[in-house]
């Protein structure tokens, strides 16, 4: 009860700030679907692995080209209303400075390789049960999405975007989680490269990928290679396409990965469509099929639902 009251008080404080300062933005995304994930026979109303969220970010002009930055993001399961983690601000919680030198943020935040390449290639944007990102670009349980107690630097110029992040080593881990990534985005073309050393003595991964908007379709491809803490090499790839037709975006993709100490490959093929009701609201439907022994259980999954961003 006390936690609920505290959460409401925090949200109320930010809402008041938003009305008083134009530099504070409230944003979010809610998505729910009816369907069945791969690996289960359970048909359900589900949050669809999309990271429904509410967040607050703000900027203060300090003069001389300097700005103060902050951001907090809460993740939730809208089908139950529960938080997705014991960390209330599980999405991120940062404060920092920006200027002609770039941006420096402190706190819990995304690693550089995730934002600049790993999350850029999947035609499903890492969302819904059809997502291909974790199969083709974040394979083998090696990579991280976010790190706590971290510092991150970002700089952008002439279409080139660079990022580097490093965090404190978690208790019992020999290394600090570190990542460096760069991408180039101009017009219809995107190219990216990232390197990550998550935190273990032996784990590491690198990713490369790109996409190109031909007008009639956007094609994407990505590849990654690394090793886990047991010194077992792993590699994966992802291919995808998004084809717009009126208000509908048709999506298709395939991803697979393999650990060198096994003959089994993890494979995933997905197809789907988004129907855009507006710039912020869409209906969607998708179907996916997995192979290679993962997961144990039914190999197909599907979902249909609605996504609203604000």
PDB file of N, CA and C in Angstrom, residues 247 273-285 304-309:
ATOM      1  N   UNK A 247      -1.909   2.265 -45.495  1.00  0.00           N
ATOM      2  CA  UNK A 247      -1.744   2.431 -44.051  1.00  0.00           C
ATOM      3  C   UNK A 247      -1.171   1.186 -43.384  1.00  0.00           C
ATOM      4  N   UNK A 273       1.849  -7.902 -39.791  1.00  0.00           N
ATOM      5  CA  UNK A 273       1.398  -6.664 -40.416  1.00  0.00           C
ATOM      6  C   UNK A 273       0.922  -5.699 -39.344  1.00  0.00           C
ATOM      7  N   UNK A 274       1.230  -4.409 -39.542  1.00  0.00           N
ATOM      8  CA  UNK A 274       0.722  -3.324 -38.702  1.00  0.00           C
ATOM      9  C   UNK A 274      -0.236  -2.485 -39.530  1.00  0.00           C
ATOM     10  N   UNK A 275      -1.400  -2.181 -38.976  1.00  0.00           N
ATOM     11  CA  UNK A 275      -2.332  -1.270 -39.638  1.00  0.00           C
ATOM     12  C   UNK A 275      -2.369   0.015 -38.826  1.00  0.00           C
ATOM     13  N   UNK A 276      -1.857   1.109 -39.400  1.00  0.00           N
ATOM     14  CA  UNK A 276      -1.702   2.366 -38.683  1.00  0.00           C
ATOM     15  C   UNK A 276      -2.998   3.171 -38.715  1.00  0.00           C
ATOM     16  N   UNK A 277      -3.656   3.259 -37.558  1.00  0.00           N
ATOM     17  CA  UNK A 277      -4.862   4.069 -37.434  1.00  0.00           C
ATOM     18  C   UNK A 277      -4.524   5.547 -37.363  1.00  0.00           C
ATOM     19  N   UNK A 278      -3.342   5.856 -36.837  1.00  0.00           N
ATOM     20  CA  UNK A 278      -2.835   7.225 -36.742  1.00  0.00           C
ATOM     21  C   UNK A 278      -1.331   7.130 -36.555  1.00  0.00           C
ATOM     22  N   UNK A 279      -0.675   8.264 -36.303  1.00  0.00           N
ATOM     23  CA  UNK A 279       0.763   8.240 -36.053  1.00  0.00           C
ATOM     24  C   UNK A 279       1.090   7.574 -34.720  1.00  0.00           C
ATOM     25  N   UNK A 280       0.102   7.490 -33.822  1.00  0.00           N
ATOM     26  CA  UNK A 280       0.374   6.972 -32.483  1.00  0.00           C
ATOM     27  C   UNK A 280      -0.346   5.669 -32.153  1.00  0.00           C
ATOM     28  N   UNK A 281      -1.276   5.250 -32.978  1.00  0.00           N
ATOM     29  CA  UNK A 281      -2.075   4.063 -32.674  1.00  0.00           C
ATOM     30  C   UNK A 281      -2.084   3.110 -33.864  1.00  0.00           C
ATOM     31  N   UNK A 282      -1.872   1.833 -33.576  1.00  0.00           N
ATOM     32  CA  UNK A 282      -1.885   0.835 -34.650  1.00  0.00           C
ATOM     33  C   UNK A 282      -2.469  -0.481 -34.155  1.00  0.00           C
ATOM     34  N   UNK A 283      -3.064  -1.217 -35.084  1.00  0.00           N
ATOM     35  CA  UNK A 283      -3.464  -2.596 -34.866  1.00  0.00           C
ATOM     36  C   UNK A 283      -2.411  -3.497 -35.505  1.00  0.00           C
ATOM     37  N   UNK A 284      -2.210  -4.687 -34.958  1.00  0.00           N
ATOM     38  CA  UNK A 284      -1.182  -5.566 -35.508  1.00  0.00           C
ATOM     39  C   UNK A 284      -1.598  -7.027 -35.382  1.00  0.00           C
ATOM     40  N   UNK A 285      -0.993  -7.843 -36.222  1.00  0.00           N
ATOM     41  CA  UNK A 285      -1.142  -9.293 -36.145  1.00  0.00           C
ATOM     42  C   UNK A 285       0.151  -9.921 -36.638  1.00  0.00           C
ATOM     43  N   UNK A 304      -2.436 -10.885 -31.888  1.00  0.00           N
ATOM     44  CA  UNK A 304      -3.117  -9.784 -32.558  1.00  0.00           C
ATOM     45  C   UNK A 304      -3.556  -8.804 -31.487  1.00  0.00           C
ATOM     46  N   UNK A 305      -3.286  -7.519 -31.706  1.00  0.00           N
ATOM     47  CA  UNK A 305      -3.598  -6.567 -30.658  1.00  0.00           C
ATOM     48  C   UNK A 305      -3.519  -5.129 -31.107  1.00  0.00           C
ATOM     49  N   UNK A 306      -3.356  -4.241 -30.122  1.00  0.00           N
ATOM     50  CA  UNK A 306      -3.338  -2.804 -30.353  1.00  0.00           C
ATOM     51  C   UNK A 306      -2.179  -2.181 -29.596  1.00  0.00           C
ATOM     52  N   UNK A 307      -1.555  -1.189 -30.208  1.00  0.00           N
ATOM     53  CA  UNK A 307      -0.438  -0.450 -29.621  1.00  0.00           C
ATOM     54  C   UNK A 307      -0.748   1.037 -29.693  1.00  0.00           C
ATOM     55  N   UNK A 308      -0.627   1.719 -28.554  1.00  0.00           N
ATOM     56  CA  UNK A 308      -0.831   3.172 -28.517  1.00  0.00           C
ATOM     57  C   UNK A 308       0.359   3.827 -27.834  1.00  0.00           C
ATOM     58  N   UNK A 309       0.940   4.823 -28.487  1.00  0.00           N
ATOM     59  CA  UNK A 309       2.057   5.590 -27.926  1.00  0.00           C
ATOM     60  C   UNK A 309       1.593   7.003 -27.617  1.00  0.00           C
TER      61      UNK A 309
END
